Tab-separated table of C-alpha atoms and ligand atoms in Angstrom:
chain	number	residue	atom	x	y	z
A	1	MET	CA	-14.545	18.983	-5.643
A	2	ARG	CA	-12.575	16.013	-4.485
A	3	GLN	CA	-15.361	14.968	-2.169
A	4	GLU	CA	-17.921	15.158	-4.947
A	5	ARG	CA	-15.912	13.012	-7.277
A	6	TYR	CA	-15.591	10.233	-4.775
A	7	SER	CA	-18.956	10.407	-3.057
A	8	ASN	CA	-20.545	8.662	-6.026
A	9	VAL	CA	-18.653	5.511	-5.303
A	10	LEU	CA	-21.124	2.818	-4.362
A	11	GLU	CA	-19.161	1.234	-1.611
A	12	GLY	CA	-19.915	3.880	0.945
A	13	GLU	CA	-18.485	6.895	2.611
A	14	ASP	CA	-16.239	5.009	4.969
A	15	LEU	CA	-14.044	3.699	2.217
A	16	TYR	CA	-12.654	6.909	0.846
A	17	LYS	CA	-11.274	8.842	3.729
A	18	GLU	CA	-9.622	12.118	2.865
A	19	ILE	CA	-6.159	10.746	3.403
A	20	ILE	CA	-6.807	7.933	0.917
A	21	VAL	CA	-8.061	10.375	-1.691
A	22	ASP	CA	-5.001	12.539	-1.063
A	23	HIS	CA	-2.551	9.659	-1.456
A	24	SER	CA	-4.274	8.316	-4.554
A	25	GLN	CA	-4.286	11.711	-6.227
A	26	SER	CA	-0.768	12.685	-5.174
A	27	PRO	CA	1.072	9.418	-4.608
A	28	ARG	CA	4.283	9.730	-2.613
A	29	ASN	CA	7.546	8.165	-3.725
A	30	GLN	CA	6.597	7.791	-7.363
A	31	GLY	CA	9.205	6.685	-9.861
A	32	THR	CA	11.812	4.083	-10.646
A	33	LEU	CA	15.384	3.552	-9.460
A	34	GLU	CA	18.446	3.259	-11.659
A	35	LYS	CA	19.799	0.263	-9.826
A	36	PRO	CA	17.219	-1.256	-7.511
A	37	THR	CA	18.452	-4.118	-5.365
A	38	HIS	CA	14.926	-5.471	-5.133
A	39	ARG	CA	11.957	-5.079	-7.414
A	40	HIS	CA	8.684	-6.751	-8.238
A	41	HIS	CA	5.698	-6.157	-10.469
A	42	GLY	CA	2.392	-6.888	-8.792
A	43	TYR	CA	-0.965	-7.331	-10.501
A	44	ASN	CA	-4.446	-7.704	-9.090
A	45	PRO	CA	-6.596	-9.261	-11.847
A	46	LEU	CA	-9.829	-8.751	-9.880
A	47	CYS	CA	-9.590	-4.997	-10.261
A	48	GLY	CA	-6.819	-4.469	-12.806
A	49	ASP	CA	-4.473	-2.766	-10.355
A	50	GLU	CA	-0.764	-2.790	-11.146
A	51	ILE	CA	2.224	-1.812	-9.072
A	52	GLU	CA	5.898	-1.806	-9.951
A	53	LEU	CA	7.806	-1.581	-6.680
A	54	GLN	CA	11.527	-0.939	-6.503
A	55	LEU	CA	13.814	-0.771	-3.500
A	56	LYS	CA	17.392	0.008	-2.707
A	57	VAL	CA	18.461	-2.024	0.294
A	58	ASN	CA	21.854	-1.452	1.843
A	59	ASP	CA	23.137	-3.539	4.706
A	60	GLY	CA	19.633	-4.770	5.510
A	61	CYS	CA	18.246	-1.236	5.611
A	62	ILE	CA	15.705	0.137	3.134
A	63	GLU	CA	17.327	3.313	1.838
A	64	GLN	CA	14.995	4.004	-1.050
A	65	VAL	CA	11.603	2.746	-2.062
A	66	VAL	CA	9.570	3.940	-5.020
A	67	PHE	CA	6.651	2.688	-7.048
A	68	GLU	CA	4.754	3.261	-10.250
A	69	GLY	CA	1.299	1.962	-10.752
A	70	SER	CA	-2.176	2.264	-12.089
A	71	GLY	CA	-5.507	1.160	-10.809
A	72	CYS	CA	-8.090	2.081	-8.248
A	73	ALA	CA	-7.659	4.675	-5.509
A	74	ILE	CA	-7.364	2.058	-2.773
A	75	SER	CA	-4.506	0.180	-4.442
A	76	GLN	CA	-2.509	3.300	-5.233
A	77	ALA	CA	-3.116	4.962	-1.867
A	78	SER	CA	-2.106	1.790	-0.072
A	79	ALA	CA	1.136	1.649	-2.082
A	80	SER	CA	1.843	5.303	-1.422
A	81	MET	CA	1.305	4.969	2.324
A	82	LEU	CA	3.354	1.791	2.418
A	83	THR	CA	6.374	3.427	0.792
A	84	GLN	CA	6.159	6.275	3.293
A	85	GLN	CA	6.167	3.865	6.171
A	86	LEU	CA	9.051	1.772	4.837
A	87	LYS	CA	11.803	4.331	4.530
A	88	GLY	CA	14.619	3.721	6.955
A	89	MET	CA	13.252	0.373	8.097
A	90	THR	CA	15.266	-2.810	8.063
A	91	THR	CA	14.000	-5.562	5.793
A	92	GLU	CA	13.175	-7.523	8.936
A	93	GLU	CA	11.012	-4.689	10.242
A	94	ALA	CA	9.346	-4.472	6.838
A	95	THR	CA	8.518	-8.172	6.928
A	96	THR	CA	7.000	-7.734	10.387
A	97	LEU	CA	4.986	-4.761	9.110
A	98	ILE	CA	3.625	-6.824	6.215
A	99	GLY	CA	2.468	-9.468	8.692
A	100	THR	CA	0.873	-6.862	10.927
A	101	PHE	CA	-0.988	-5.292	8.022
A	102	LYS	CA	-2.241	-8.592	6.607
A	103	THR	CA	-3.515	-9.727	9.976
A	104	TRP	CA	-5.263	-6.414	10.575
A	105	MET	CA	-6.819	-6.387	7.080
A	106	LYS	CA	-8.325	-9.817	7.643
A	107	ASP	CA	-9.695	-9.027	11.075
A	108	ARG	CA	-12.812	-6.962	10.544
A	109	GLN	CA	-13.576	-6.981	14.247
A	110	ALA	CA	-10.342	-5.332	15.317
A	111	GLU	CA	-11.258	-1.865	16.483
A	112	GLU	CA	-7.736	-0.792	17.234
A	113	CYS	CA	-5.258	-0.322	14.447
A	114	PRO	CA	-1.740	-1.495	15.338
A	115	GLU	CA	0.339	1.572	16.075
A	116	SER	CA	3.117	0.592	13.692
A	117	LEU	CA	0.776	1.099	10.740
A	118	GLY	CA	0.516	4.870	11.242
A	119	ASP	CA	-1.553	6.640	8.572
A	120	ILE	CA	-2.374	3.288	7.032
A	121	GLU	CA	-5.140	3.178	9.631
A	122	ALA	CA	-7.128	5.167	7.056
A	123	LEU	CA	-7.697	1.885	5.230
A	124	ALA	CA	-9.786	0.532	8.121
A	125	GLY	CA	-13.051	0.851	6.150
A	126	VAL	CA	-11.677	-1.323	3.356
A	127	ARG	CA	-11.844	-4.363	5.635
A	128	SER	CA	-15.612	-4.534	5.172
A	129	TYR	CA	-15.203	-5.081	1.423
A	130	PRO	CA	-13.354	-8.321	0.656
A	131	VAL	CA	-12.810	-7.398	-2.991
A	132	ARG	CA	-11.221	-4.119	-2.016
A	133	VAL	CA	-9.020	-5.857	0.544
A	134	LYS	CA	-7.240	-7.409	-2.455
A	135	CYS	CA	-6.649	-3.899	-3.787
A	136	ALA	CA	-5.236	-2.739	-0.450
A	137	LEU	CA	-3.033	-5.812	-0.142
A	138	LEU	CA	-1.478	-5.576	-3.603
A	139	ALA	CA	1.395	-3.269	-2.647
A	140	TRP	CA	2.164	-5.414	0.377
A	141	THR	CA	2.266	-8.741	-1.428
A	142	THR	CA	4.353	-7.050	-4.112
A	143	LEU	CA	6.766	-5.940	-1.398
A	144	GLU	CA	6.838	-9.445	-0.006
A	145	HIS	CA	7.847	-10.807	-3.397
A	146	ALA	CA	10.387	-8.050	-3.927
A	147	LEU	CA	12.085	-8.751	-0.602
A	148	ALA	CA	12.133	-12.465	-1.332
A	149	GLY	CA	13.736	-11.829	-4.711
A	150	PRO	CA	17.086	-13.258	-5.742
A	151	SER	CA	18.950	-9.972	-5.943
A	152	SER	CA	19.247	-9.379	-2.209
A	153	GLY	CA	22.529	-8.360	-0.677
B	1	ZN	ZN1	-8.359	-2.057	-7.026
């Protein structure tokens, strides 16, 4: 049933790998925190995707990360996979990961996915669709803003 619902999407079969469909339908780390140390609301006007990302950082380490959002499958799956990858990382490692992801997203020729991205490799097909790259990047730019926010420490 899942397959049927998504096979109608014009952009092609490569875009909606099973893992993306799974994350978009059952996003991990959904919710809000009572006292986030960092938060940011991201919006992608091209597609209407929204993500509210909240983190609890303690001593430079990301202890909790949750998000709430709405929008297309790519944007929500990307956010879900990102939060999974972030837990237990230092903010420095997270910043490095953001850089790695952005570079990889923009390099359509790169066959190999950087190992540090883990399951996020499922987004490889998105790189062929510049408009959808914005969807995939939303969670990451939102994280960038959140980490740069004034309430650090
Ligand atoms: Zn989107």
